[in-house]
PDB file of C-alpha atoms in Angstrom:
ATOM      1  CA  MET A   1      38.477  42.204  42.992  1.00 34.00           C
ATOM      2  CA  VAL A   2      36.471  42.374  39.774  1.00 38.00           C
ATOM      3  CA  GLY A   3      32.778  41.980  40.406  1.00 38.00           C
ATOM      4  CA  THR A   4      30.803  39.274  38.524  1.00 37.00           C
ATOM      5  CA  GLU A   5      27.298  40.427  38.651  1.00 42.00           C
ATOM      6  CA  LYS A   6      26.570  42.350  35.351  1.00 41.00           C
ATOM      7  CA  GLY A   7      25.455  45.992  36.196  1.00 45.00           C
ATOM      8  CA  ASP A   8      26.853  45.607  39.899  1.00 51.00           C
ATOM      9  CA  GLY A   9      28.840  48.879  39.282  1.00 51.00           C
ATOM     10  CA  MET A  10      31.944  46.455  39.625  1.00 59.00           C
ATOM     11  CA  LYS A  11      32.698  48.201  43.039  1.00 66.00           C
ATOM     12  CA  ASN A  12      36.539  48.772  43.790  1.00 82.00           C
ATOM     13  CA  THR A  13      37.359  47.892  40.238  1.00 95.00           C
ATOM     14  CA  THR A  14      40.316  49.860  38.613  1.00 97.00           C
ATOM     15  CA  LEU A  15      39.870  51.458  35.152  1.00 98.00           C
ATOM     16  CA  PHE A  16      42.798  53.280  33.248  1.00 99.00           C
ATOM     17  CA  ILE A  17      41.551  55.875  30.899  1.00 99.00           C
ATOM     18  CA  ILE A  18      44.538  57.219  28.262  1.00 98.00           C
ATOM     19  CA  ASP A  19      43.597  60.001  26.188  1.00 97.00           C
ATOM     20  CA  ASP A  20      45.588  62.971  25.190  1.00 95.00           C
ATOM     21  CA  GLU A  21      42.380  65.209  25.553  1.00 96.00           C
ATOM     22  CA  LYS A  22      42.015  66.263  29.239  1.00 98.00           C
ATOM     23  CA  GLY A  23      38.222  66.890  28.675  1.00 97.00           C
ATOM     24  CA  ILE A  24      37.619  63.156  27.810  1.00 96.00           C
ATOM     25  CA  ARG A  25      39.602  62.098  30.561  1.00 98.00           C
ATOM     26  CA  MET A  26      38.014  63.976  33.294  1.00 98.00           C
ATOM     27  CA  MET A  27      34.642  63.595  31.779  1.00 98.00           C
ATOM     28  CA  LEU A  28      35.013  59.640  31.855  1.00 98.00           C
ATOM     29  CA  LYS A  29      36.893  59.495  35.252  1.00 98.00           C
ATOM     30  CA  GLU A  30      33.881  61.519  36.670  1.00 98.00           C
ATOM     31  CA  VAL A  31      31.455  59.218  35.187  1.00 97.00           C
ATOM     32  CA  PHE A  32      33.049  55.833  36.070  1.00 98.00           C
ATOM     33  CA  GLU A  33      33.876  57.173  39.699  1.00 97.00           C
ATOM     34  CA  ARG A  34      30.117  57.975  40.218  1.00 96.00           C
ATOM     35  CA  THR A  35      29.493  54.383  38.972  1.00 93.00           C
ATOM     36  CA  GLY A  36      31.740  52.997  41.657  1.00 95.00           C
ATOM     37  CA  TYR A  37      35.053  52.496  39.759  1.00 97.00           C
ATOM     38  CA  ASN A  38      38.610  53.471  41.048  1.00 97.00           C
ATOM     39  CA  VAL A  39      39.787  55.385  37.861  1.00 98.00           C
ATOM     40  CA  PHE A  40      43.215  56.510  36.865  1.00 99.00           C
ATOM     41  CA  THR A  41      43.711  58.657  33.913  1.00 99.00           C
ATOM     42  CA  TYR A  42      46.750  59.034  31.727  1.00 98.00           C
ATOM     43  CA  ALA A  43      47.741  61.657  28.832  1.00 97.00           C
ATOM     44  CA  ASN A  44      50.166  59.209  27.275  1.00 94.00           C
ATOM     45  CA  PRO A  45      50.614  55.502  27.144  1.00 96.00           C
ATOM     46  CA  PHE A  46      54.075  55.348  28.748  1.00 96.00           C
ATOM     47  CA  ASP A  47      52.629  56.616  32.042  1.00 97.00           C
ATOM     48  CA  ALA A  48      49.912  54.070  32.052  1.00 98.00           C
ATOM     49  CA  LYS A  49      52.277  51.346  31.336  1.00 97.00           C
ATOM     50  CA  MET A  50      54.616  52.000  34.134  1.00 97.00           C
ATOM     51  CA  ALA A  51      51.544  51.965  36.469  1.00 98.00           C
ATOM     52  CA  ILE A  52      49.933  48.827  35.467  1.00 98.00           C
ATOM     53  CA  ASN A  53      51.855  46.823  37.974  1.00 95.00           C
ATOM     54  CA  GLU A  54      51.010  49.022  41.005  1.00 96.00           C
ATOM     55  CA  LYS A  55      47.542  49.744  40.138  1.00 97.00           C
ATOM     56  CA  ASN A  56      46.280  46.579  38.357  1.00 96.00           C
ATOM     57  CA  PRO A  57      43.497  47.606  36.155  1.00 98.00           C
ATOM     58  CA  ALA A  58      40.818  45.343  35.312  1.00 97.00           C
ATOM     59  CA  LEU A  59      40.181  47.081  32.030  1.00 98.00           C
ATOM     60  CA  ILE A  60      41.614  50.111  29.940  1.00 98.00           C
ATOM     61  CA  LEU A  61      39.959  52.671  27.911  1.00 98.00           C
ATOM     62  CA  VAL A  62      42.487  53.871  25.372  1.00 97.00           C
ATOM     63  CA  ASP A  63      42.323  56.390  22.543  1.00 96.00           C
ATOM     64  CA  TYR A  64      43.502  55.335  19.145  1.00 93.00           C
ATOM     65  CA  ARG A  65      45.181  58.567  18.378  1.00 91.00           C
ATOM     66  CA  ILE A  66      47.344  59.108  21.138  1.00 91.00           C
ATOM     67  CA  PRO A  67      51.004  60.857  20.801  1.00 86.00           C
ATOM     68  CA  GLU A  68      53.924  58.533  20.589  1.00 87.00           C
ATOM     69  CA  MET A  69      51.994  55.238  20.157  1.00 91.00           C
ATOM     70  CA  LYS A  70      48.574  54.350  18.829  1.00 91.00           C
ATOM     71  CA  GLY A  71      46.096  52.576  21.041  1.00 93.00           C
ATOM     72  CA  ASP A  72      46.268  49.449  19.422  1.00 91.00           C
ATOM     73  CA  GLN A  73      50.083  49.436  19.523  1.00 92.00           C
ATOM     74  CA  PHE A  74      49.711  49.950  23.389  1.00 95.00           C
ATOM     75  CA  ALA A  75      47.293  46.939  23.501  1.00 94.00           C
ATOM     76  CA  HIS A  76      49.724  44.776  21.715  1.00 92.00           C
ATOM     77  CA  VAL A  77      52.860  45.909  23.873  1.00 94.00           C
ATOM     78  CA  ILE A  78      51.005  45.256  27.148  1.00 96.00           C
ATOM     79  CA  GLN A  79      49.810  41.797  25.935  1.00 94.00           C
ATOM     80  CA  GLU A  80      53.434  41.018  24.886  1.00 95.00           C
ATOM     81  CA  GLU A  81      54.411  41.891  28.301  1.00 95.00           C
ATOM     82  CA  GLY A  82      52.260  39.128  29.844  1.00 95.00           C
ATOM     83  CA  PHE A  83      49.274  41.300  30.886  1.00 95.00           C
ATOM     84  CA  ARG A  84      45.896  40.064  30.412  1.00 93.00           C
ATOM     85  CA  ILE A  85      43.926  43.224  30.661  1.00 95.00           C
ATOM     86  CA  PRO A  86      40.950  43.749  28.041  1.00 95.00           C
ATOM     87  CA  VAL A  87      41.326  47.242  26.347  1.00 96.00           C
ATOM     88  CA  ILE A  88      38.508  49.225  24.582  1.00 96.00           C
ATOM     89  CA  LEU A  89      39.851  51.585  21.876  1.00 95.00           C
ATOM     90  CA  MET A  90      38.131  54.753  21.618  1.00 95.00           C
ATOM     91  CA  SER A  91      38.486  56.298  17.960  1.00 91.00           C
ATOM     92  CA  GLY A  92      36.894  59.184  16.002  1.00 84.00           C
ATOM     93  CA  ALA A  93      37.226  56.999  12.863  1.00 75.00           C
ATOM     94  CA  ASP A  94      34.303  54.629  11.627  1.00 73.00           C
ATOM     95  CA  LYS A  95      34.091  51.545  13.830  1.00 72.00           C
ATOM     96  CA  GLU A  96      34.295  49.070  10.555  1.00 73.00           C
ATOM     97  CA  GLU A  97      37.349  51.139   9.190  1.00 73.00           C
ATOM     98  CA  MET A  98      39.037  50.810  12.528  1.00 77.00           C
ATOM     99  CA  HIS A  99      38.587  46.833  12.439  1.00 73.00           C
ATOM    100  CA  ASP A 100      40.522  47.008   9.416  1.00 71.00           C
ATOM    101  CA  LYS A 101      43.284  48.839  11.019  1.00 68.00           C
ATOM    102  CA  ILE A 102      43.627  46.922  14.400  1.00 72.00           C
ATOM    103  CA  HIS A 103      46.394  44.104  14.817  1.00 62.00           C
ATOM    104  CA  SER A 104      45.864  43.383  18.232  1.00 65.00           C
ATOM    105  CA  ASP A 105      43.546  40.655  19.598  1.00 78.00           C
ATOM    106  CA  ALA A 106      43.763  42.644  23.219  1.00 81.00           C
ATOM    107  CA  ILE A 107      41.383  44.970  21.965  1.00 91.00           C
ATOM    108  CA  VAL A 108      37.983  43.748  23.016  1.00 91.00           C
ATOM    109  CA  GLU A 109      35.862  46.520  21.527  1.00 92.00           C
ATOM    110  CA  ILE A 110      35.978  49.555  19.442  1.00 91.00           C
ATOM    111  CA  VAL A 111      33.927  52.625  20.548  1.00 92.00           C
ATOM    112  CA  GLU A 112      33.366  55.734  18.110  1.00 90.00           C
ATOM    113  CA  LYS A 113      33.959  59.005  19.434  1.00 90.00           C
ATOM    114  CA  PRO A 114      31.445  60.916  20.184  1.00 92.00           C
ATOM    115  CA  PHE A 115      29.954  58.315  22.365  1.00 92.00           C
ATOM    116  CA  ASN A 116      26.902  58.141  24.643  1.00 94.00           C
ATOM    117  CA  ILE A 117      27.852  58.040  28.316  1.00 95.00           C
ATOM    118  CA  LEU A 118      25.276  55.248  29.119  1.00 96.00           C
ATOM    119  CA  ASP A 119      26.447  53.286  26.030  1.00 96.00           C
ATOM    120  CA  ILE A 120      30.153  53.483  27.088  1.00 96.00           C
ATOM    121  CA  ILE A 121      29.247  52.439  30.887  1.00 97.00           C
ATOM    122  CA  GLN A 122      27.244  49.452  29.493  1.00 97.00           C
ATOM    123  CA  ILE A 123      30.228  48.323  26.992  1.00 96.00           C
ATOM    124  CA  VAL A 124      32.617  48.527  29.972  1.00 97.00           C
ATOM    125  CA  GLU A 125      30.250  46.682  32.103  1.00 96.00           C
ATOM    126  CA  GLN A 126      30.076  43.929  29.774  1.00 95.00           C
ATOM    127  CA  ASN A 127      33.226  43.477  28.900  1.00 94.00           C
ATOM    128  CA  LEU A 128      34.441  43.219  32.372  1.00 94.00           C
ATOM    129  CA  TYR A 129      31.589  40.684  32.865  1.00 92.00           C
ATOM    130  CA  ASP A 130      32.443  38.682  29.880  1.00 89.00           C
ATOM    131  CA  PHE A 131      36.426  38.871  30.659  1.00 85.00           C
ATOM    132  CA  VAL A 132      35.729  37.625  34.602  1.00 78.00           C
ATOM    133  CA  ASN A 133      33.457  34.839  33.562  1.00 77.00           C
ATOM    134  CA  ILE A 134      35.759  33.698  30.407  1.00 72.00           C
ATOM    135  CA  SER A 135      38.894  33.804  32.950  1.00 65.00           C
ATOM    136  CA  GLU A 136      37.213  31.766  35.650  1.00 58.00           C
TER     137      GLU A 136
END
């Protein structure tokens, strides 16, 4: 169940982190688990896609440049399959430049790498809060 209070740590909420850089995956996993989330990490989008039905993520953080499929393509694919999961795209490119490249309305936010940990926590919590309140 997704929490509905902004900043409540969204206890027991599941997040997916998809990034081919192990260091990024492990750092984000540790940060979000300490905040109270259930976190599953994936090095590629195909493994993450296969786990969606079983793990039921409330939000997905995905790197733009992952092997085999770009992050926005992944967001589009899961949306086409009927999943309503907000996706936050992480990228080393400029945020404005990325807006021009993104072709999926499943992307709710673009976060530039490197990012501040406190900022990424706030962005995730705000998007979860917004998504829950819009969906109700």
